[in-house]
Amino acid sequence: MENMFVLNNIRKTYDAKITSRPALVIEEEFSIPKGKVVAIAGYSGSGKSTLLNVLGMLDHPDNIQDCRMEIMGKELSFTKRNKRWKFSQNGMDFMQFRREHLGFIFQNTFLPRSLRVYQAFMFSNGIKGLSPENENIKKALREVGLSYEVKNKNLANARVNALSGGQLQRVAIAVAMSKNPDIILADEPTSSLDFTSGKEVLTLLHDWVRQGGTLVWVSHNLYQVEQYADIIHVMIDGRIQKTIDNEQKATTENEKFKLVETLEDLLKNAE
Ligand SMILES: Nc1ncnc2c1ncn2[C@@H]1O[C@H](COP(=O)(O)OP(=O)(O)OP(=O)(O)O)[C@@H](O)[C@H]1O
Ligand SMILES: [Mg+2]
């Protein structure tokens, strides 16, 4: 099976002055296979966002020189001189790769509030010259359930600060999907959505994976995880404590309940 990510020997501590407890420790090979919905579940503070940020190389491990990071079969190394990740083989800058191949949906969408929605597509995806009438933007917004015309106004032209939390979250998802990435890293993408919109967005992401995408999805909603994930990693205290293969999805209510109960037990025992 082709892997999108392979990580090993990783340690990330945020502030060594305050705590010596690392937020993330990986001591055995950890991989994300292509074409799967991979969920990271765990209680608050267990290191889920840290793992996602390390995968996207927004955060650097402490042991930058001897950690192992591989993306789409290619090894990365860190150059101290300009503090950047590059592909060991051909020296290509990782930033360029990230722009083209990785989509992010952050836990807290940090779009500048004065931006208009169509500008958010340009801002986040590093492209220029899009208009509010752009067909791809319209399509992306429609796909996440944001109707293009809201009260006879073009939503693409609305200011980000005029949107509700749920609308903003859907814009962030539309932005990530519209650049047609190979991988999406999503941190609680449905946390501000109601039950029905959450289901719609997860179905959309799930279908996108079935068409060849790869999703790494942080969630604390064990019911959603049970329903949509192919693989479930349970994080406790900065470590992947257990991995559950969920591809043969539970079919009876009883089986579903059991899986959620197992996840709950794992997390409860860790507290
Ligand atoms: N920027 C930071 N500076 C200092 N400590 C941090 C920082 N970000 C995270 N931490 C700490 O690292 C640990 C892991 O945090 P992380 O954000 O990865 O948890 P999480 O599992 O995503 O939690 P949540 O479900 O609440 O989002 C926590 O103890 C947290 O306090
Ligand atoms: Mg988090």
PDB file of C-alpha atoms and ligand atoms in Angstrom:
ATOM      1  CA  MET A   1       0.000   0.000   0.000  1.00  0.00           C
ATOM      2  CA  GLU A   2       1.318   3.393  -0.935  1.00  0.00           C
ATOM      3  CA  ASN A   3       1.974   5.717   1.992  1.00  0.00           C
ATOM      4  CA  MET A   4       1.396   9.454   1.899  1.00  0.00           C
ATOM      5  CA  PHE A   5       3.330  10.012   5.125  1.00  0.00           C
ATOM      6  CA  VAL A   6       5.839   7.961   7.060  1.00  0.00           C
ATOM      7  CA  LEU A   7       7.160   9.398  10.324  1.00  0.00           C
ATOM      8  CA  ASN A   8       9.485   7.956  12.916  1.00  0.00           C
ATOM      9  CA  ASN A   9      11.577   9.121  15.848  1.00  0.00           C
ATOM     10  CA  ILE A  10       9.768  12.376  16.528  1.00  0.00           C
ATOM     11  CA  ARG A  11       9.617  14.400  19.675  1.00  0.00           C
ATOM     12  CA  LYS A  12       7.982  17.800  20.053  1.00  0.00           C
ATOM     13  CA  THR A  13       8.077  19.817  23.273  1.00  0.00           C
ATOM     14  CA  TYR A  14       6.559  23.276  23.238  1.00  0.00           C
ATOM     15  CA  ASP A  15       8.181  25.134  26.046  1.00  0.00           C
ATOM     16  CA  ALA A  16      10.976  23.279  27.773  1.00  0.00           C
ATOM     17  CA  LYS A  17      11.063  25.969  30.471  1.00  0.00           C
ATOM     18  CA  ILE A  18       7.488  25.259  31.514  1.00  0.00           C
ATOM     19  CA  THR A  19       7.211  21.526  30.929  1.00  0.00           C
ATOM     20  CA  SER A  20       9.548  18.711  30.030  1.00  0.00           C
ATOM     21  CA  ARG A  21       6.540  16.698  28.907  1.00  0.00           C
ATOM     22  CA  PRO A  22       6.556  16.459  25.142  1.00  0.00           C
ATOM     23  CA  ALA A  23       3.314  17.212  23.286  1.00  0.00           C
ATOM     24  CA  LEU A  24       4.162  14.526  20.719  1.00  0.00           C
ATOM     25  CA  VAL A  25       6.333  11.404  20.777  1.00  0.00           C
ATOM     26  CA  ILE A  26       6.586   8.919  17.916  1.00  0.00           C
ATOM     27  CA  GLU A  27       8.929   6.001  18.547  1.00  0.00           C
ATOM     28  CA  GLU A  28       7.590   3.469  16.098  1.00  0.00           C
ATOM     29  CA  GLU A  29       6.989   3.956  12.424  1.00  0.00           C
ATOM     30  CA  PHE A  30       3.756   5.872  11.898  1.00  0.00           C
ATOM     31  CA  SER A  31       2.271   5.979   8.436  1.00  0.00           C
ATOM     32  CA  ILE A  32      -0.743   7.422   6.658  1.00  0.00           C
ATOM     33  CA  PRO A  33      -1.765   5.271   3.687  1.00  0.00           C
ATOM     34  CA  LYS A  34      -3.032   6.808   0.478  1.00  0.00           C
ATOM     35  CA  GLY A  35      -6.759   6.794  -0.182  1.00  0.00           C
ATOM     36  CA  LYS A  36      -7.967   6.458   3.392  1.00  0.00           C
ATOM     37  CA  VAL A  37      -9.878   8.461   5.942  1.00  0.00           C
ATOM     38  CA  VAL A  38      -7.467   8.399   8.873  1.00  0.00           C
ATOM     39  CA  ALA A  39      -8.919   9.702  12.124  1.00  0.00           C
ATOM     40  CA  ILE A  40      -6.901  10.928  15.086  1.00  0.00           C
ATOM     41  CA  ALA A  41      -9.023  10.722  18.214  1.00  0.00           C
ATOM     42  CA  GLY A  42      -8.059  11.708  21.726  1.00  0.00           C
ATOM     43  CA  TYR A  43      -8.985  13.904  24.647  1.00  0.00           C
ATOM     44  CA  SER A  44      -8.165  17.592  24.734  1.00  0.00           C
ATOM     45  CA  GLY A  45      -4.442  18.252  25.044  1.00  0.00           C
ATOM     46  CA  SER A  46      -3.429  14.751  23.906  1.00  0.00           C
ATOM     47  CA  GLY A  47      -1.413  16.136  21.000  1.00  0.00           C
ATOM     48  CA  LYS A  48      -3.769  15.767  18.038  1.00  0.00           C
ATOM     49  CA  SER A  49      -3.235  19.244  16.605  1.00  0.00           C
ATOM     50  CA  THR A  50       0.484  18.953  17.273  1.00  0.00           C
ATOM     51  CA  LEU A  51       0.613  15.764  15.215  1.00  0.00           C
ATOM     52  CA  LEU A  52      -1.301  17.431  12.386  1.00  0.00           C
ATOM     53  CA  ASN A  53       0.996  20.455  12.459  1.00  0.00           C
ATOM     54  CA  VAL A  54       4.064  18.240  12.365  1.00  0.00           C
ATOM     55  CA  LEU A  55       2.597  16.312   9.408  1.00  0.00           C
ATOM     56  CA  GLY A  56       2.088  19.588   7.561  1.00  0.00           C
ATOM     57  CA  MET A  57       5.473  20.801   8.813  1.00  0.00           C
ATOM     58  CA  LEU A  58       3.995  23.890  10.337  1.00  0.00           C
ATOM     59  CA  ASP A  59       5.723  22.847  13.562  1.00  0.00           C
ATOM     60  CA  HIS A  60       9.201  21.410  13.803  1.00  0.00           C
ATOM     61  CA  PRO A  61      10.172  18.444  15.990  1.00  0.00           C
ATOM     62  CA  ASP A  62      12.813  19.128  18.677  1.00  0.00           C
ATOM     63  CA  ASN A  63      15.112  16.542  17.112  1.00  0.00           C
ATOM     64  CA  ILE A  64      15.107  18.069  13.682  1.00  0.00           C
ATOM     65  CA  GLN A  65      18.385  16.456  12.665  1.00  0.00           C
ATOM     66  CA  ASP A  66      17.579  12.816  13.339  1.00  0.00           C
ATOM     67  CA  CYS A  67      13.789  12.566  13.006  1.00  0.00           C
ATOM     68  CA  ARG A  68      12.423  10.719  10.003  1.00  0.00           C
ATOM     69  CA  MET A  69       9.873  12.318   7.696  1.00  0.00           C
ATOM     70  CA  GLU A  70       8.764  10.963   4.381  1.00  0.00           C
ATOM     71  CA  ILE A  71       6.045  12.321   2.128  1.00  0.00           C
ATOM     72  CA  MET A  72       4.701  10.437  -0.880  1.00  0.00           C
ATOM     73  CA  GLY A  73       7.728   8.148  -0.781  1.00  0.00           C
ATOM     74  CA  LYS A  74      10.258  10.975  -0.639  1.00  0.00           C
ATOM     75  CA  GLU A  75      12.443  11.735   2.325  1.00  0.00           C
ATOM     76  CA  LEU A  76      12.641  15.219   3.766  1.00  0.00           C
ATOM     77  CA  SER A  77      15.527  16.820   5.541  1.00  0.00           C
ATOM     78  CA  PHE A  78      15.850  20.084   7.395  1.00  0.00           C
ATOM     79  CA  THR A  79      18.390  22.659   6.342  1.00  0.00           C
ATOM     80  CA  LYS A  80      19.611  24.650   9.288  1.00  0.00           C
ATOM     81  CA  ARG A  81      20.938  27.463   7.181  1.00  0.00           C
ATOM     82  CA  ASN A  82      17.575  28.748   5.982  1.00  0.00           C
ATOM     83  CA  LYS A  83      15.421  26.776   8.459  1.00  0.00           C
ATOM     84  CA  ARG A  84      13.488  24.970   5.770  1.00  0.00           C
ATOM     85  CA  TRP A  85      12.448  21.451   4.904  1.00  0.00           C
ATOM     86  CA  LYS A  86      13.490  20.186   1.537  1.00  0.00           C
ATOM     87  CA  PHE A  87      13.322  16.890  -0.316  1.00  0.00           C
ATOM     88  CA  SER A  88      16.614  15.090   0.249  1.00  0.00           C
ATOM     89  CA  GLN A  89      16.711  13.655  -3.253  1.00  0.00           C
ATOM     90  CA  ASN A  90      16.357  16.744  -5.418  1.00  0.00           C
ATOM     91  CA  GLY A  91      16.548  19.638  -2.955  1.00  0.00           C
ATOM     92  CA  MET A  92      13.029  20.842  -3.779  1.00  0.00           C
ATOM     93  CA  ASP A  93      11.621  23.174  -1.146  1.00  0.00           C
ATOM     94  CA  PHE A  94       8.816  21.611   0.862  1.00  0.00           C
ATOM     95  CA  MET A  95       6.862  24.892   0.914  1.00  0.00           C
ATOM     96  CA  GLN A  96       6.303  24.611  -2.795  1.00  0.00           C
ATOM     97  CA  PHE A  97       5.136  21.028  -2.449  1.00  0.00           C
ATOM     98  CA  ARG A  98       2.818  22.028   0.400  1.00  0.00           C
ATOM     99  CA  ARG A  99       1.250  24.802  -1.647  1.00  0.00           C
ATOM    100  CA  GLU A 100       0.433  22.401  -4.466  1.00  0.00           C
ATOM    101  CA  HIS A 101      -0.406  19.164  -2.710  1.00  0.00           C
ATOM    102  CA  LEU A 102      -1.595  19.819   0.844  1.00  0.00           C
ATOM    103  CA  GLY A 103      -4.888  21.280   1.969  1.00  0.00           C
ATOM    104  CA  PHE A 104      -5.370  22.455   5.555  1.00  0.00           C
ATOM    105  CA  ILE A 105      -8.526  22.915   7.524  1.00  0.00           C
ATOM    106  CA  PHE A 106      -7.474  24.451  10.826  1.00  0.00           C
ATOM    107  CA  GLN A 107      -9.154  24.111  14.208  1.00  0.00           C
ATOM    108  CA  ASN A 108      -9.465  27.868  14.379  1.00  0.00           C
ATOM    109  CA  THR A 109      -9.737  29.289  10.932  1.00  0.00           C
ATOM    110  CA  PHE A 110      -7.323  32.158  10.878  1.00  0.00           C
ATOM    111  CA  LEU A 111      -8.453  34.121   7.908  1.00  0.00           C
ATOM    112  CA  PRO A 112      -7.981  37.862   8.220  1.00  0.00           C
ATOM    113  CA  ARG A 113     -11.426  39.122   9.098  1.00  0.00           C
ATOM    114  CA  SER A 114     -11.487  41.936   6.583  1.00  0.00           C
ATOM    115  CA  LEU A 115     -11.033  39.554   3.644  1.00  0.00           C
ATOM    116  CA  ARG A 116     -13.897  38.752   1.354  1.00  0.00           C
ATOM    117  CA  VAL A 117     -14.715  35.094   0.780  1.00  0.00           C
ATOM    118  CA  TYR A 118     -13.323  34.970  -2.762  1.00  0.00           C
ATOM    119  CA  GLN A 119     -10.126  36.623  -1.523  1.00  0.00           C
ATOM    120  CA  ALA A 120      -9.807  33.855   1.081  1.00  0.00           C
ATOM    121  CA  PHE A 121      -9.421  31.401  -1.804  1.00  0.00           C
ATOM    122  CA  MET A 122      -6.525  33.448  -3.167  1.00  0.00           C
ATOM    123  CA  PHE A 123      -4.979  34.151   0.238  1.00  0.00           C
ATOM    124  CA  SER A 124      -4.969  30.536   1.399  1.00  0.00           C
ATOM    125  CA  ASN A 125      -4.068  28.880  -1.867  1.00  0.00           C
ATOM    126  CA  GLY A 126      -1.466  31.405  -2.980  1.00  0.00           C
ATOM    127  CA  ILE A 127      -3.174  32.298  -6.243  1.00  0.00           C
ATOM    128  CA  LYS A 128      -3.912  35.648  -7.795  1.00  0.00           C
ATOM    129  CA  GLY A 129      -6.503  37.222  -9.993  1.00  0.00           C
ATOM    130  CA  LEU A 130      -9.708  35.377  -9.013  1.00  0.00           C
ATOM    131  CA  SER A 131     -12.976  37.270  -9.212  1.00  0.00           C
ATOM    132  CA  PRO A 132     -16.055  36.822  -7.008  1.00  0.00           C
ATOM    133  CA  GLU A 133     -17.752  35.406 -10.113  1.00  0.00           C
ATOM    134  CA  ASN A 134     -15.194  32.626 -10.535  1.00  0.00           C
ATOM    135  CA  GLU A 135     -16.940  29.352 -11.422  1.00  0.00           C
ATOM    136  CA  ASN A 136     -14.619  27.162  -9.336  1.00  0.00           C
ATOM    137  CA  ILE A 137     -15.328  29.255  -6.260  1.00  0.00           C
ATOM    138  CA  LYS A 138     -19.070  29.035  -6.870  1.00  0.00           C
ATOM    139  CA  LYS A 139     -18.814  25.275  -7.262  1.00  0.00           C
ATOM    140  CA  ALA A 140     -16.642  24.821  -4.166  1.00  0.00           C
ATOM    141  CA  LEU A 141     -19.059  26.892  -2.060  1.00  0.00           C
ATOM    142  CA  ARG A 142     -22.072  24.999  -3.367  1.00  0.00           C
ATOM    143  CA  GLU A 143     -20.406  21.671  -2.582  1.00  0.00           C
ATOM    144  CA  VAL A 144     -20.014  22.510   1.094  1.00  0.00           C
ATOM    145  CA  GLY A 145     -23.653  23.517   1.239  1.00  0.00           C
ATOM    146  CA  LEU A 146     -23.190  27.274   1.070  1.00  0.00           C
ATOM    147  CA  SER A 147     -25.671  28.444  -1.468  1.00  0.00           C
ATOM    148  CA  TYR A 148     -24.041  30.883  -3.767  1.00  0.00           C
ATOM    149  CA  GLU A 149     -26.717  33.501  -3.549  1.00  0.00           C
ATOM    150  CA  VAL A 150     -27.583  34.505  -0.018  1.00  0.00           C
ATOM    151  CA  LYS A 151     -30.397  37.043   0.181  1.00  0.00           C
ATOM    152  CA  ASN A 152     -29.658  37.945  -3.424  1.00  0.00           C
ATOM    153  CA  LYS A 153     -26.047  38.651  -2.558  1.00  0.00           C
ATOM    154  CA  ASN A 154     -23.049  36.854  -3.893  1.00  0.00           C
ATOM    155  CA  LEU A 155     -21.608  34.963  -0.937  1.00  0.00           C
ATOM    156  CA  ALA A 156     -18.143  34.985  -2.531  1.00  0.00           C
ATOM    157  CA  ASN A 157     -18.208  38.740  -2.082  1.00  0.00           C
ATOM    158  CA  ALA A 158     -19.199  38.688   1.596  1.00  0.00           C
ATOM    159  CA  ARG A 159     -16.693  39.664   4.228  1.00  0.00           C
ATOM    160  CA  VAL A 160     -15.285  36.833   6.330  1.00  0.00           C
ATOM    161  CA  ASN A 161     -16.238  38.688   9.525  1.00  0.00           C
ATOM    162  CA  ALA A 162     -19.890  38.693   8.457  1.00  0.00           C
ATOM    163  CA  LEU A 163     -20.070  34.883   8.476  1.00  0.00           C
ATOM    164  CA  SER A 164     -21.199  32.612  11.286  1.00  0.00           C
ATOM    165  CA  GLY A 165     -18.734  30.102  12.791  1.00  0.00           C
ATOM    166  CA  GLY A 166     -20.339  27.271  10.833  1.00  0.00           C
ATOM    167  CA  GLN A 167     -20.304  29.215   7.550  1.00  0.00           C
ATOM    168  CA  LEU A 168     -16.672  30.114   8.127  1.00  0.00           C
ATOM    169  CA  GLN A 169     -15.796  26.492   8.742  1.00  0.00           C
ATOM    170  CA  ARG A 170     -17.482  25.533   5.484  1.00  0.00           C
ATOM    171  CA  VAL A 171     -15.608  28.262   3.616  1.00  0.00           C
ATOM    172  CA  ALA A 172     -12.351  26.851   5.024  1.00  0.00           C
ATOM    173  CA  ILE A 173     -13.322  23.390   3.750  1.00  0.00           C
ATOM    174  CA  ALA A 174     -14.282  24.769   0.332  1.00  0.00           C
ATOM    175  CA  VAL A 175     -10.944  26.598   0.120  1.00  0.00           C
ATOM    176  CA  ALA A 176      -8.964  23.459   1.025  1.00  0.00           C
ATOM    177  CA  MET A 177     -10.857  21.271  -1.463  1.00  0.00           C
ATOM    178  CA  SER A 178     -10.829  23.770  -4.319  1.00  0.00           C
ATOM    179  CA  LYS A 179      -7.106  23.559  -4.845  1.00  0.00           C
ATOM    180  CA  ASN A 180      -7.497  19.893  -5.581  1.00  0.00           C
ATOM    181  CA  PRO A 181      -4.852  18.669  -3.137  1.00  0.00           C
ATOM    182  CA  ASP A 182      -3.567  15.105  -2.704  1.00  0.00           C
ATOM    183  CA  ILE A 183      -3.891  15.254   1.058  1.00  0.00           C
ATOM    184  CA  ILE A 184      -6.169  17.212   3.379  1.00  0.00           C
ATOM    185  CA  LEU A 185      -5.197  17.722   7.008  1.00  0.00           C
ATOM    186  CA  ALA A 186      -8.354  18.644   8.897  1.00  0.00           C
ATOM    187  CA  ASP A 187      -8.503  19.661  12.550  1.00  0.00           C
ATOM    188  CA  GLU A 188     -12.045  19.258  13.928  1.00  0.00           C
ATOM    189  CA  PRO A 189     -13.594  20.403  10.631  1.00  0.00           C
ATOM    190  CA  THR A 190     -17.143  19.957  11.883  1.00  0.00           C
ATOM    191  CA  SER A 191     -16.834  21.361  15.399  1.00  0.00           C
ATOM    192  CA  SER A 192     -18.947  24.469  14.641  1.00  0.00           C
ATOM    193  CA  LEU A 193     -21.525  22.653  12.545  1.00  0.00           C
ATOM    194  CA  ASP A 194     -24.870  21.249  13.590  1.00  0.00           C
ATOM    195  CA  PHE A 195     -25.550  17.522  13.266  1.00  0.00           C
ATOM    196  CA  THR A 196     -26.897  17.643   9.702  1.00  0.00           C
ATOM    197  CA  SER A 197     -24.302  20.029   8.248  1.00  0.00           C
ATOM    198  CA  GLY A 198     -21.565  18.045  10.010  1.00  0.00           C
ATOM    199  CA  LYS A 199     -22.785  14.891   8.309  1.00  0.00           C
ATOM    200  CA  GLU A 200     -22.936  16.643   4.937  1.00  0.00           C
ATOM    201  CA  VAL A 201     -19.380  17.924   5.231  1.00  0.00           C
ATOM    202  CA  LEU A 202     -18.013  14.557   6.357  1.00  0.00           C
ATOM    203  CA  THR A 203     -19.820  12.784   3.533  1.00  0.00           C
ATOM    204  CA  LEU A 204     -18.241  15.252   1.129  1.00  0.00           C
ATOM    205  CA  LEU A 205     -14.746  14.672   2.532  1.00  0.00           C
ATOM    206  CA  HIS A 206     -15.331  10.913   2.602  1.00  0.00           C
ATOM    207  CA  ASP A 207     -16.408  10.894  -1.060  1.00  0.00           C
ATOM    208  CA  TRP A 208     -13.389  12.989  -1.944  1.00  0.00           C
ATOM    209  CA  VAL A 209     -11.167  10.314  -0.358  1.00  0.00           C
ATOM    210  CA  ARG A 210     -12.963   7.594  -2.310  1.00  0.00           C
ATOM    211  CA  GLN A 211     -12.026   9.441  -5.485  1.00  0.00           C
ATOM    212  CA  GLY A 212      -8.329   9.214  -4.594  1.00  0.00           C
ATOM    213  CA  GLY A 213      -7.732  11.780  -1.848  1.00  0.00           C
ATOM    214  CA  THR A 214      -6.221  11.125   1.570  1.00  0.00           C
ATOM    215  CA  LEU A 215      -7.675  12.672   4.708  1.00  0.00           C
ATOM    216  CA  VAL A 216      -6.054  13.004   8.101  1.00  0.00           C
ATOM    217  CA  TRP A 217      -8.885  14.042  10.342  1.00  0.00           C
ATOM    218  CA  VAL A 218      -8.674  15.107  13.970  1.00  0.00           C
ATOM    219  CA  SER A 219     -11.908  14.617  15.855  1.00  0.00           C
ATOM    220  CA  HIS A 220     -13.168  14.116  19.350  1.00  0.00           C
ATOM    221  CA  ASN A 221     -16.581  13.004  18.086  1.00  0.00           C
ATOM    222  CA  LEU A 222     -16.329   9.243  18.466  1.00  0.00           C
ATOM    223  CA  TYR A 223     -19.670   8.628  16.755  1.00  0.00           C
ATOM    224  CA  GLN A 224     -18.518  10.467  13.644  1.00  0.00           C
ATOM    225  CA  VAL A 225     -15.164   8.708  13.798  1.00  0.00           C
ATOM    226  CA  GLU A 226     -16.877   5.322  14.000  1.00  0.00           C
ATOM    227  CA  GLN A 227     -19.009   6.169  11.005  1.00  0.00           C
ATOM    228  CA  TYR A 228     -16.525   7.783   8.620  1.00  0.00           C
ATOM    229  CA  ALA A 229     -12.957   6.675   9.448  1.00  0.00           C
ATOM    230  CA  ASP A 230     -11.141   3.789   7.760  1.00  0.00           C
ATOM    231  CA  ILE A 231      -8.371   3.838  10.346  1.00  0.00           C
ATOM    232  CA  ILE A 232      -8.598   5.263  13.865  1.00  0.00           C
ATOM    233  CA  HIS A 233      -5.523   6.278  15.844  1.00  0.00           C
ATOM    234  CA  VAL A 234      -6.141   6.924  19.501  1.00  0.00           C
ATOM    235  CA  MET A 235      -3.784   9.478  21.027  1.00  0.00           C
ATOM    236  CA  ILE A 236      -3.050   9.649  24.711  1.00  0.00           C
ATOM    237  CA  ASP A 237      -0.422  11.908  26.275  1.00  0.00           C
ATOM    238  CA  GLY A 238       1.255  12.723  22.992  1.00  0.00           C
ATOM    239  CA  ARG A 239       1.507   9.115  21.843  1.00  0.00           C
ATOM    240  CA  ILE A 240      -0.445   6.954  19.426  1.00  0.00           C
ATOM    241  CA  GLN A 241      -1.697   4.478  21.970  1.00  0.00           C
ATOM    242  CA  LYS A 242      -3.844   2.284  19.767  1.00  0.00           C
ATOM    243  CA  THR A 243      -4.742   1.898  16.121  1.00  0.00           C
ATOM    244  CA  ILE A 244      -8.068   0.448  15.058  1.00  0.00           C
ATOM    245  CA  ASP A 245      -8.759  -0.842  11.571  1.00  0.00           C
ATOM    246  CA  ASN A 246     -12.288   0.336  10.832  1.00  0.00           C
ATOM    247  CA  GLU A 247     -12.481  -0.575   7.163  1.00  0.00           C
ATOM    248  CA  GLN A 248     -14.832  -3.458   7.674  1.00  0.00           C
ATOM    249  CA  LYS A 249     -17.315  -1.003   9.086  1.00  0.00           C
ATOM    250  CA  ALA A 250     -19.599  -2.133  11.829  1.00  0.00           C
ATOM    251  CA  THR A 251     -22.976  -2.892  10.318  1.00  0.00           C
ATOM    252  CA  THR A 252     -25.215  -3.596  13.275  1.00  0.00           C
ATOM    253  CA  GLU A 253     -26.072  -0.971  15.848  1.00  0.00           C
ATOM    254  CA  ASN A 254     -24.590  -3.265  18.477  1.00  0.00           C
ATOM    255  CA  GLU A 255     -21.212  -3.456  16.714  1.00  0.00           C
ATOM    256  CA  LYS A 256     -21.166   0.312  16.249  1.00  0.00           C
ATOM    257  CA  PHE A 257     -21.959   0.833  19.887  1.00  0.00           C
ATOM    258  CA  LYS A 258     -19.174  -1.548  20.899  1.00  0.00           C
ATOM    259  CA  LEU A 259     -16.565   0.319  18.879  1.00  0.00           C
ATOM    260  CA  VAL A 260     -17.563   3.674  20.327  1.00  0.00           C
ATOM    261  CA  GLU A 261     -17.537   2.089  23.781  1.00  0.00           C
ATOM    262  CA  THR A 262     -14.023   0.707  23.204  1.00  0.00           C
ATOM    263  CA  LEU A 263     -12.821   4.160  22.155  1.00  0.00           C
ATOM    264  CA  GLU A 264     -14.520   5.755  25.147  1.00  0.00           C
ATOM    265  CA  ASP A 265     -12.951   3.212  27.513  1.00  0.00           C
ATOM    266  CA  LEU A 266      -9.498   3.829  26.097  1.00  0.00           C
ATOM    267  CA  LEU A 267      -9.859   7.556  26.594  1.00  0.00           C
ATOM    268  CA  LYS A 268     -11.493   7.311  30.018  1.00  0.00           C
ATOM    269  CA  ASN A 269      -8.733   5.070  31.333  1.00  0.00           C
ATOM    270  CA  ALA A 270      -6.163   7.590  30.212  1.00  0.00           C
ATOM    271  CA  GLU A 271      -7.632  10.464  32.198  1.00  0.00           C
TER     272      GLU A 271
HETATM  273  N1  LIG B   1       1.780  26.816  21.009  1.00  0.00           N
HETATM  274  C1  LIG B   1       1.874  26.118  22.135  1.00  0.00           C
HETATM  275  N2  LIG B   1       2.662  26.530  23.152  1.00  0.00           N
HETATM  276  C2  LIG B   1       2.786  25.821  24.290  1.00  0.00           C
HETATM  277  N3  LIG B   1       2.161  24.651  24.511  1.00  0.00           N
HETATM  278  C3  LIG B   1       1.362  24.180  23.539  1.00  0.00           C
HETATM  279  C4  LIG B   1       1.163  24.879  22.297  1.00  0.00           C
HETATM  280  N4  LIG B   1       0.307  24.172  21.538  1.00  0.00           N
HETATM  281  C5  LIG B   1      -0.023  23.082  22.264  1.00  0.00           C
HETATM  282  N5  LIG B   1       0.605  23.072  23.456  1.00  0.00           N
HETATM  283  C6  LIG B   1       0.506  22.016  24.482  1.00  0.00           C
HETATM  284  O1  LIG B   1       0.794  20.782  23.874  1.00  0.00           O
HETATM  285  C7  LIG B   1      -0.112  19.754  24.286  1.00  0.00           C
HETATM  286  C8  LIG B   1      -0.848  19.183  23.096  1.00  0.00           C
HETATM  287  O2  LIG B   1      -1.645  20.194  22.528  1.00  0.00           O
HETATM  288  P1  LIG B   1      -2.524  19.987  21.220  1.00  0.00           P
HETATM  289  O3  LIG B   1      -2.996  21.321  20.797  1.00  0.00           O
HETATM  290  O4  LIG B   1      -1.754  19.188  20.237  1.00  0.00           O
HETATM  291  O5  LIG B   1      -3.719  19.102  21.808  1.00  0.00           O
HETATM  292  P2  LIG B   1      -5.069  18.625  21.110  1.00  0.00           P
HETATM  293  O6  LIG B   1      -5.144  17.142  21.291  1.00  0.00           O
HETATM  294  O7  LIG B   1      -5.165  19.155  19.749  1.00  0.00           O
HETATM  295  O8  LIG B   1      -6.193  19.293  22.050  1.00  0.00           O
HETATM  296  P3  LIG B   1      -7.649  19.902  21.680  1.00  0.00           P
HETATM  297  O9  LIG B   1      -8.557  18.714  21.505  1.00  0.00           O
HETATM  298  O10 LIG B   1      -8.009  20.696  22.886  1.00  0.00           O
HETATM  299  O11 LIG B   1      -7.530  20.730  20.466  1.00  0.00           O
HETATM  300  C9  LIG B   1      -1.019  20.416  25.324  1.00  0.00           C
HETATM  301  O12 LIG B   1      -0.510  20.112  26.589  1.00  0.00           O
HETATM  302  C10 LIG B   1      -0.897  21.896  25.032  1.00  0.00           C
HETATM  303  O13 LIG B   1      -1.060  22.667  26.190  1.00  0.00           O
HETATM  304 MG    MG B   2      -6.397  20.595  18.860  1.00  0.00          MG
END
